mmCIF file of C-alpha atoms and ligand atoms in Angstrom:
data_model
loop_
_atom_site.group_PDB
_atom_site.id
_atom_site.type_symbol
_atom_site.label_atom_id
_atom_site.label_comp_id
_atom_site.label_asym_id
_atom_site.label_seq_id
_atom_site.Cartn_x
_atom_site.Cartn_y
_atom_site.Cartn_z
ATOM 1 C CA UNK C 5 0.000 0.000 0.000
ATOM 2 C CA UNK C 6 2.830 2.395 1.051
ATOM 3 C CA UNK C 7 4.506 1.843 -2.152
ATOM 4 C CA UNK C 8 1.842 2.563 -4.159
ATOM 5 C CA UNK C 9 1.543 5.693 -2.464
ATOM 6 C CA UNK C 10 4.873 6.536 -2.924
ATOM 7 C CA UNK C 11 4.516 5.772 -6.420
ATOM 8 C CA UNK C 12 1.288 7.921 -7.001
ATOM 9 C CA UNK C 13 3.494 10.961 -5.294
ATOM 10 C CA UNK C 14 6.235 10.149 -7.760
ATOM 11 C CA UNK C 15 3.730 10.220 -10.734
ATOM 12 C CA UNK C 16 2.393 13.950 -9.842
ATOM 13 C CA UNK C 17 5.633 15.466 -8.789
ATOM 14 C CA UNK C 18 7.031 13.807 -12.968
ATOM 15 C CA UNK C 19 3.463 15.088 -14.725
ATOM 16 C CA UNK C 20 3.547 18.689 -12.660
ATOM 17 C CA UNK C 21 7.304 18.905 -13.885
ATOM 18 C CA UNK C 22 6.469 17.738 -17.479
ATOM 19 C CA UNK C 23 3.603 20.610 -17.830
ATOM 20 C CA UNK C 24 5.556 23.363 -16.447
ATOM 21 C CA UNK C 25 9.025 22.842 -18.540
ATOM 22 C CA UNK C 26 8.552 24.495 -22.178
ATOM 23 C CA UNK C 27 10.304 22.843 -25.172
ATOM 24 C CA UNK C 28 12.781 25.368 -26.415
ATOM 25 C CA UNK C 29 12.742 23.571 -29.989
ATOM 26 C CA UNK C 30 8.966 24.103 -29.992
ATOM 27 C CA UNK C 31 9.221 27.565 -28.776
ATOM 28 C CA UNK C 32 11.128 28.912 -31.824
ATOM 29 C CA UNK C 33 8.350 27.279 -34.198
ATOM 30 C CA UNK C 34 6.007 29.228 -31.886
ATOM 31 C CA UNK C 35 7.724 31.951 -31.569
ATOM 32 C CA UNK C 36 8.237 32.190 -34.912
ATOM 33 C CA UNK C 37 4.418 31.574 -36.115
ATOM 34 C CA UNK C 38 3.084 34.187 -32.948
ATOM 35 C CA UNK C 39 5.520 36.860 -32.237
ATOM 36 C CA UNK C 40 7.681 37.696 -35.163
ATOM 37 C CA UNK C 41 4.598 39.470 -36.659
ATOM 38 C CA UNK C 42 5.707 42.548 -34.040
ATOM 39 C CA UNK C 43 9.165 41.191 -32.745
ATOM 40 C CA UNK C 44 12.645 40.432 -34.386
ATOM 41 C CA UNK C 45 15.561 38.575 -32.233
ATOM 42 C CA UNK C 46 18.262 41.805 -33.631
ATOM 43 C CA UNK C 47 16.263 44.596 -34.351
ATOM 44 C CA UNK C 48 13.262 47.103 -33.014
ATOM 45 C CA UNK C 49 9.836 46.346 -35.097
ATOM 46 C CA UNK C 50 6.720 46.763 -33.940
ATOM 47 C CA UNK C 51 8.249 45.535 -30.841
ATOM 48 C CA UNK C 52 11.492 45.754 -29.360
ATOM 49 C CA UNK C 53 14.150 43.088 -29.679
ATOM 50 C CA UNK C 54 13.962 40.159 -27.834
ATOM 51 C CA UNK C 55 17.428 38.158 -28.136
ATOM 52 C CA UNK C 56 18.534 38.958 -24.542
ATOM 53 C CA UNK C 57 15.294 40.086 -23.032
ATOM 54 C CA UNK C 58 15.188 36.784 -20.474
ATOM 55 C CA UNK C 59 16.755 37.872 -17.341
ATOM 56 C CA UNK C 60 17.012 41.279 -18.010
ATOM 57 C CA UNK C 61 14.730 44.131 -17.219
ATOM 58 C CA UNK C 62 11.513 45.178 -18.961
ATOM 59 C CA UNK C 63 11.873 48.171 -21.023
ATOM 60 C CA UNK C 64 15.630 48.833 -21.607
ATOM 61 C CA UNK C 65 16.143 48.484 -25.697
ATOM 62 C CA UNK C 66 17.603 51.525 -26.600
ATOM 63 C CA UNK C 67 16.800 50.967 -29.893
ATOM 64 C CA UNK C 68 12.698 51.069 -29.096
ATOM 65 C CA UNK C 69 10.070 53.844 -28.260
ATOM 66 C CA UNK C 70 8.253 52.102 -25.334
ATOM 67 C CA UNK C 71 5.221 53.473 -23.918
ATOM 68 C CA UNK C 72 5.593 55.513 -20.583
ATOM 69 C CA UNK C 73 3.899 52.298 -19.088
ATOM 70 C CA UNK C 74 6.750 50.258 -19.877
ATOM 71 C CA UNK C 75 9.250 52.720 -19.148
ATOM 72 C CA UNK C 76 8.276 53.424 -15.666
ATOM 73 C CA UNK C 77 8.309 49.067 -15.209
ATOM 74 C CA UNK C 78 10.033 47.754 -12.564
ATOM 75 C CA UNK C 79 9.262 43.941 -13.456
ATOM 76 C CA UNK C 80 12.592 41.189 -14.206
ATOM 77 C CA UNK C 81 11.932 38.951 -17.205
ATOM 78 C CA UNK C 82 11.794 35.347 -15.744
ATOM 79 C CA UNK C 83 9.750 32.289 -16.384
ATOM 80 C CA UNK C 84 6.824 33.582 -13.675
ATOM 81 C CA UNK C 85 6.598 37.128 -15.200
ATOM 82 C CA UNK C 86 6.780 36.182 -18.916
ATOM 83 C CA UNK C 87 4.494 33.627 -18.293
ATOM 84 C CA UNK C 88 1.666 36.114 -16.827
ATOM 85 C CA UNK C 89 3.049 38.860 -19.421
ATOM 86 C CA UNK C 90 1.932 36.656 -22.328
ATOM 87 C CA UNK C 91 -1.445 35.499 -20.888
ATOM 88 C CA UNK C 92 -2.510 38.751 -19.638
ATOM 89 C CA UNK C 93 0.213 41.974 -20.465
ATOM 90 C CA UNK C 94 -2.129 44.150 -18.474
ATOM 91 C CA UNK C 95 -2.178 42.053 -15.303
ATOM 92 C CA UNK C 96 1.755 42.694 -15.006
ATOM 93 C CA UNK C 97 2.513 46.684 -16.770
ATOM 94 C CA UNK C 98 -0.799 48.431 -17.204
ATOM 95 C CA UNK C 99 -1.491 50.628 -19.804
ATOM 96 C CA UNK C 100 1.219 49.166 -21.929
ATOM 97 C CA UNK C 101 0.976 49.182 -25.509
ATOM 98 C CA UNK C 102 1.265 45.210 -26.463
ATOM 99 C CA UNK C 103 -1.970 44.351 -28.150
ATOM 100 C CA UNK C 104 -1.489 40.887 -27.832
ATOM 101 C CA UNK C 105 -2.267 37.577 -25.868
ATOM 102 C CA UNK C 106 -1.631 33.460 -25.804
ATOM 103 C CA UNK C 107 -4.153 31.651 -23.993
ATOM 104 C CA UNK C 108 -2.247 28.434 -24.848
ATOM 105 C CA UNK C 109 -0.127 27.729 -21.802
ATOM 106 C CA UNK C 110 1.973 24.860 -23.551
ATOM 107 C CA UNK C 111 2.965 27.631 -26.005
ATOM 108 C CA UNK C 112 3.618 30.003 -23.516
ATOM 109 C CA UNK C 113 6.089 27.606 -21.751
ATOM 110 C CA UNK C 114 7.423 26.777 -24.882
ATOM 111 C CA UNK C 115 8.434 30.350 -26.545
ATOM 112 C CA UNK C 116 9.674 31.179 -22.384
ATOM 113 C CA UNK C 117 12.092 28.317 -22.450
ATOM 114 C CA UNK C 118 13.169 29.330 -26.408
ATOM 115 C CA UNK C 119 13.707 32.980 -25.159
ATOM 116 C CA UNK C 120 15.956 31.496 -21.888
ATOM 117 C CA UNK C 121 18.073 29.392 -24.200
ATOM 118 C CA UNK C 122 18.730 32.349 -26.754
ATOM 119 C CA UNK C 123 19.425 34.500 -23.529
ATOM 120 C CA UNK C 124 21.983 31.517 -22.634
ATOM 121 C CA UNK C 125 20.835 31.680 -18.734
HETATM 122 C C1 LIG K 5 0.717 43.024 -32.049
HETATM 123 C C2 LIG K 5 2.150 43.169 -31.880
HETATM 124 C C3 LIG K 5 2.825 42.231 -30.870
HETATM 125 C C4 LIG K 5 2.802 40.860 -30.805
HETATM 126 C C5 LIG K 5 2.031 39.894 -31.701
HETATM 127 C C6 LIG K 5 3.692 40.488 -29.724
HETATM 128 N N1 LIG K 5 4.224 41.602 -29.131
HETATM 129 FE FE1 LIG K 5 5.531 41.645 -27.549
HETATM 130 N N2 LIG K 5 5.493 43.692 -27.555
HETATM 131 C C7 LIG K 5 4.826 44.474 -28.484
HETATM 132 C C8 LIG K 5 5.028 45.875 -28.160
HETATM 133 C C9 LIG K 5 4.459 47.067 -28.927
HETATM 134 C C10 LIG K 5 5.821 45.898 -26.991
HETATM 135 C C11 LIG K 5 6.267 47.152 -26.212
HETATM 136 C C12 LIG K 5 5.111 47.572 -25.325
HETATM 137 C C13 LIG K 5 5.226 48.939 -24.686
HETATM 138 O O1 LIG K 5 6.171 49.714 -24.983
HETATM 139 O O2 LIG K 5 4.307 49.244 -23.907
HETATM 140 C C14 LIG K 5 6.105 44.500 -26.650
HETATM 141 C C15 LIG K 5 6.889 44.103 -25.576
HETATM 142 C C16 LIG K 5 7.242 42.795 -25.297
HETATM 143 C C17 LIG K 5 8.095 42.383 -24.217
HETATM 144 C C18 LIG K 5 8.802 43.302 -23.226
HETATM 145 C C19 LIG K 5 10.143 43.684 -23.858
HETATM 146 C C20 LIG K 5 11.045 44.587 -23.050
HETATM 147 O O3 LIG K 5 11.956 45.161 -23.663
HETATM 148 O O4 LIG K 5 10.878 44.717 -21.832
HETATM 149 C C21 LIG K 5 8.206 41.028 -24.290
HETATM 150 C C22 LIG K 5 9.026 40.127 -23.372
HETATM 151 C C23 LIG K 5 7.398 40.597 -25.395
HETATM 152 N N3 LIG K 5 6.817 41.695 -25.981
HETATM 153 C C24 LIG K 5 7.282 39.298 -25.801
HETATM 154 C C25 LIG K 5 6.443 38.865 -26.837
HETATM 155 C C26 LIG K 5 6.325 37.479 -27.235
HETATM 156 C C27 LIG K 5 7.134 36.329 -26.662
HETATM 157 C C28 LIG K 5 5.363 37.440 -28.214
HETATM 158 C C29 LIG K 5 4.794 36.228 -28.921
HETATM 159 C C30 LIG K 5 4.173 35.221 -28.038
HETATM 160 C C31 LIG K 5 4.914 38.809 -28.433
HETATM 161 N N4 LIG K 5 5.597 39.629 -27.578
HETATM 162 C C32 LIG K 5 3.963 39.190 -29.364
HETATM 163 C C33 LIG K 5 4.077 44.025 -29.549
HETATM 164 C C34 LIG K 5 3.740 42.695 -29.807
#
């Protein structure tokens, strides 16, 4: 009985794991079919570059006009903010000026681990 317990524990703690890790390889298809619309890795579009952006802080590409939302940002770029920045920009730098959303949170955890491995952290 004790073992199958154990077991059951085992299973949850593997599938939890399994659903929050992204797939970097699947990220770039993502990326590449949902952000580059706006966003280049090397260069300001609609939206500023994002080569480096994991780790660093939000709105600090010299090379981009953010909104005074963004600008005034204190938030780090990490797997918990880029998560909730994706599903919901609003809910972490109102009044910014990304007109976007992904409901999918596979994707989400997908393009977050493509962005970490490009960042190299
Ligand atoms: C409709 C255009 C559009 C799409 C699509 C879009 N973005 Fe953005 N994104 C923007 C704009 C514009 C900003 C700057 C917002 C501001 O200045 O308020 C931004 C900002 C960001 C930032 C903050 C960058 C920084 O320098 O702090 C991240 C991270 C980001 N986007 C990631 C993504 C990802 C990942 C996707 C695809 C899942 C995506 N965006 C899709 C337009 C877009």
């Amino acid at each position: 009985m004790k073992t199958v317990a154990v077991c059951l524990v085992v299973f949850g703690v593997l599938l939890a794991i399994a659903s929050s890790t992204g797939d970097a390889r699947r990220g770039r298809g993502a990326f590449e079919q949902t952000c580059t619309g706006c966003h280049a890795l090397d260069r300001a579009k609609v939206g500023p570059r994002l080569r480096h952006i994991y780790g660093q802080p939000a709105g600090k590409d010299s090379q981009f006009g953010y909104s005074d939302a963004m600008k005034g940002a204190s938030v780090t770029w990490d797997d918990a903010t880029l998560d909730r920045w994706l599903a919901d920009t609003e809910s972490v730098i109102p009044g910014n000026d990304m007109a976007f959303r992904l409901d999918d949170a596979s994707k989400r955890a997908d393009i977050i681990a493509y962005l970490k491995a490009l960042s190299g952290k």
